[in-house]
Amino acid sequence: PKIATFTADKPISIMYYNTGTSEDVQRVNTDPFMMIFSPIEQFNTEMYFASPNATSGADPFPENYMILVFELHDEFMPPDLQFAEMSTTGRDPEWIPVSQRFGGGFETFTVPYKGKMFGTTTITLPTEGVYGIKSDSTKFVAYSYGFSNYDSYGFPTAAALRDLTTPDVDAPI
């Protein structure tokens, strides 16, 4: 298991197949799952998401993870790449840099894209919650996955679905 870069001279789609626990560097429990990857052109500067247990389901996923891929700034995780728990009732969310909340460790992709370097880190999420990630200076993407007895999931945490073939010049009505 290691990070990888895919490039092509034509449009492609990448589907990842995780075979289970042996696939994860951190050796977390997982069953097999499939997940589609987003191209860099669809990265975002802000996303909000819930863990699959946010509705207090009867069969919760006790293990929830998020892989965060982000542009590096001077070979470091951007300090304004921030995380907040949105499900704190009656309070404004407290935005904390990802490096402070989860540690600043990350792996670096060895292949630059358009002169920019990217890094990735895996975050362990609480069992239940609604969260946000944002940055004023960098675009990022995230992938969520988790495990329960005899069940696993894996999907893009949030996705931009812009039509990259035509410019969007008309404001919505």
Short mmCIF file of C-alpha atoms in Angstrom, two decimals:
data_model
loop_
_atom_site.label_atom_id
_atom_site.label_comp_id
_atom_site.label_asym_id
_atom_site.label_seq_id
_atom_site.Cartn_x
_atom_site.Cartn_y
_atom_site.Cartn_z
CA PRO A 1 0.00 0.00 0.00
CA LYS A 2 1.33 3.38 -1.06
CA ILE A 3 0.20 6.60 -2.68
CA ALA A 4 0.12 6.70 -6.47
CA THR A 5 -0.35 9.14 -9.33
CA PHE A 6 -2.28 8.36 -12.52
CA THR A 7 -2.05 10.48 -15.66
CA ALA A 8 -3.38 10.04 -19.18
CA ASP A 9 -3.59 11.96 -22.43
CA LYS A 10 -7.35 11.28 -22.65
CA PRO A 11 -10.16 11.50 -20.05
CA ILE A 12 -10.07 8.54 -17.65
CA SER A 13 -11.86 7.40 -14.52
CA ILE A 14 -10.14 5.58 -11.65
CA MET A 15 -11.98 3.09 -9.46
CA TYR A 16 -10.11 1.81 -6.39
CA TYR A 17 -10.80 -1.66 -5.05
CA ASN A 18 -9.76 -2.18 -1.42
CA THR A 19 -9.43 -5.89 -0.72
CA GLY A 20 -9.72 -5.46 3.05
CA THR A 21 -7.50 -5.04 6.10
CA SER A 22 -4.28 -6.02 4.30
CA GLU A 23 -4.73 -3.03 1.94
CA ASP A 24 -4.42 -0.29 4.60
CA VAL A 25 -1.04 1.00 5.75
CA GLN A 26 -2.39 1.71 9.25
CA ARG A 27 -3.75 -1.84 9.47
CA VAL A 28 -7.26 -0.77 10.33
CA ASN A 29 -10.14 -3.20 10.07
CA THR A 30 -11.92 -3.10 6.73
CA ASP A 31 -13.87 -5.42 4.52
CA PRO A 32 -13.62 -5.07 0.73
CA PHE A 33 -15.09 -1.94 -0.86
CA MET A 34 -14.79 0.09 -4.07
CA MET A 35 -14.35 3.86 -4.33
CA ILE A 36 -14.14 6.19 -7.32
CA PHE A 37 -11.43 8.87 -7.28
CA SER A 38 -11.83 12.55 -8.20
CA PRO A 39 -9.40 14.31 -10.57
CA ILE A 40 -7.41 17.30 -9.30
CA GLU A 41 -9.59 19.55 -11.47
CA GLN A 42 -12.54 18.70 -9.20
CA PHE A 43 -10.80 19.51 -5.88
CA ASN A 44 -12.61 21.97 -3.56
CA THR A 45 -11.73 24.68 -1.04
CA GLU A 46 -14.60 23.81 1.31
CA MET A 47 -16.67 20.72 2.15
CA TYR A 48 -19.18 19.60 4.76
CA PHE A 49 -20.01 15.97 5.49
CA ALA A 50 -21.42 13.55 8.04
CA SER A 51 -20.12 10.22 9.22
CA PRO A 52 -22.48 7.38 8.25
CA ASN A 53 -23.63 7.19 11.88
CA ALA A 54 -24.85 10.79 12.13
CA THR A 55 -28.46 9.68 12.48
CA SER A 56 -27.74 7.32 15.42
CA GLY A 57 -28.34 4.20 13.36
CA ALA A 58 -28.88 0.86 15.03
CA ASP A 59 -25.75 -0.64 13.49
CA PRO A 60 -23.05 2.06 13.69
CA PHE A 61 -19.68 2.02 11.99
CA PRO A 62 -17.33 2.21 15.01
CA GLU A 63 -14.30 2.94 12.80
CA ASN A 64 -14.41 5.92 10.42
CA TYR A 65 -11.46 7.34 8.49
CA MET A 66 -10.86 10.09 5.98
CA ILE A 67 -8.00 10.36 3.51
CA LEU A 68 -7.27 14.03 2.85
CA VAL A 69 -5.29 15.02 -0.28
CA PHE A 70 -4.09 18.62 -0.44
CA GLU A 71 -1.71 20.94 -2.22
CA LEU A 72 1.49 21.56 -0.25
CA HIS A 73 2.70 25.06 0.53
CA ASP A 74 6.48 25.29 0.68
CA GLU A 75 6.57 21.51 1.29
CA PHE A 76 4.22 21.79 4.31
CA MET A 77 0.55 21.23 5.06
CA PRO A 78 -1.17 24.62 4.60
CA PRO A 79 -1.80 26.22 8.02
CA ASP A 80 -5.23 27.44 6.87
CA LEU A 81 -6.40 23.90 6.01
CA GLN A 82 -8.92 23.72 8.85
CA PHE A 83 -11.31 21.19 10.38
CA ALA A 84 -14.44 21.79 12.50
CA GLU A 85 -17.05 19.66 14.15
CA MET A 86 -20.34 21.12 12.97
CA SER A 87 -22.65 19.07 15.22
CA THR A 88 -21.90 20.99 18.42
CA THR A 89 -25.38 22.16 19.38
CA GLY A 90 -25.84 25.84 20.14
CA ARG A 91 -22.27 26.87 19.34
CA ASP A 92 -20.48 28.23 16.34
CA PRO A 93 -18.03 25.67 14.96
CA GLU A 94 -14.45 26.01 16.16
CA TRP A 95 -12.16 25.85 13.13
CA ILE A 96 -8.80 24.28 14.02
CA PRO A 97 -5.89 23.69 11.61
CA VAL A 98 -5.80 20.03 10.54
CA SER A 99 -2.13 19.88 11.56
CA GLN A 100 -3.05 20.88 15.15
CA ARG A 101 -6.20 18.76 15.45
CA PHE A 102 -4.79 15.55 13.95
CA GLY A 103 -1.03 16.09 13.80
CA GLY A 104 1.01 17.50 10.95
CA GLY A 105 2.24 14.20 9.53
CA PHE A 106 1.62 13.49 5.86
CA GLU A 107 3.04 11.65 2.86
CA THR A 108 4.12 13.51 -0.26
CA PHE A 109 3.19 12.50 -3.80
CA THR A 110 6.44 12.16 -5.75
CA VAL A 111 5.00 13.47 -9.02
CA PRO A 112 4.15 17.19 -9.23
CA TYR A 113 1.04 18.34 -11.08
CA LYS A 114 1.41 21.58 -13.05
CA GLY A 115 4.39 22.47 -10.88
CA LYS A 116 2.54 21.89 -7.60
CA MET A 117 3.26 19.20 -5.02
CA PHE A 118 0.52 17.38 -3.11
CA GLY A 119 0.39 15.51 0.18
CA THR A 120 -1.99 13.11 1.90
CA THR A 121 -2.87 12.21 5.46
CA THR A 122 -5.34 9.80 7.04
CA ILE A 123 -7.63 11.16 9.75
CA THR A 124 -9.52 9.03 12.28
CA LEU A 125 -13.02 10.45 12.76
CA PRO A 126 -15.29 10.03 15.77
CA THR A 127 -18.11 7.49 15.42
CA GLU A 128 -20.84 10.08 14.92
CA GLY A 129 -20.73 13.66 13.75
CA VAL A 130 -21.06 16.33 11.10
CA TYR A 131 -17.82 18.01 10.03
CA GLY A 132 -16.34 20.68 7.80
CA ILE A 133 -12.99 21.26 6.13
CA LYS A 134 -11.98 24.51 4.48
CA SER A 135 -8.99 26.47 3.21
CA ASP A 136 -8.57 29.93 1.74
CA SER A 137 -5.31 29.05 0.01
CA THR A 138 -5.48 25.49 -1.26
CA LYS A 139 -7.78 23.02 -2.97
CA PHE A 140 -8.20 19.53 -1.57
CA VAL A 141 -10.21 16.33 -1.85
CA ALA A 142 -11.20 13.78 0.77
CA TYR A 143 -12.24 10.14 0.74
CA SER A 144 -14.14 8.50 3.59
CA TYR A 145 -14.05 4.85 4.55
CA GLY A 146 -15.00 2.80 7.57
CA PHE A 147 -15.72 -0.56 9.07
CA SER A 148 -18.36 -2.37 11.09
CA ASN A 149 -18.98 -6.06 11.69
CA TYR A 150 -19.27 -7.58 8.20
CA ASP A 151 -19.68 -4.16 6.54
CA SER A 152 -17.39 -1.53 5.07
CA TYR A 153 -17.86 1.62 3.05
CA GLY A 154 -15.69 3.84 0.89
CA PHE A 155 -16.71 6.93 -1.08
CA PRO A 156 -15.63 10.47 -1.96
CA THR A 157 -16.34 12.58 1.14
CA ALA A 158 -17.65 15.42 -1.00
CA ALA A 159 -17.36 15.95 -4.71
CA ALA A 160 -17.33 18.77 -7.19
CA LEU A 161 -19.11 17.75 -10.35
CA ARG A 162 -18.28 20.65 -12.61
CA ASP A 163 -18.56 20.11 -16.36
CA LEU A 164 -14.94 20.63 -17.34
CA THR A 165 -15.61 20.49 -21.07
CA THR A 166 -17.43 23.84 -21.35
CA PRO A 167 -16.89 27.06 -19.40
CA ASP A 168 -19.75 28.05 -17.08
CA VAL A 169 -20.35 31.66 -18.11
CA ASP A 170 -24.05 32.03 -17.31
CA ALA A 171 -25.18 32.90 -13.79
CA PRO A 172 -28.07 30.76 -12.47
CA ILE A 173 -31.56 32.24 -12.61
#
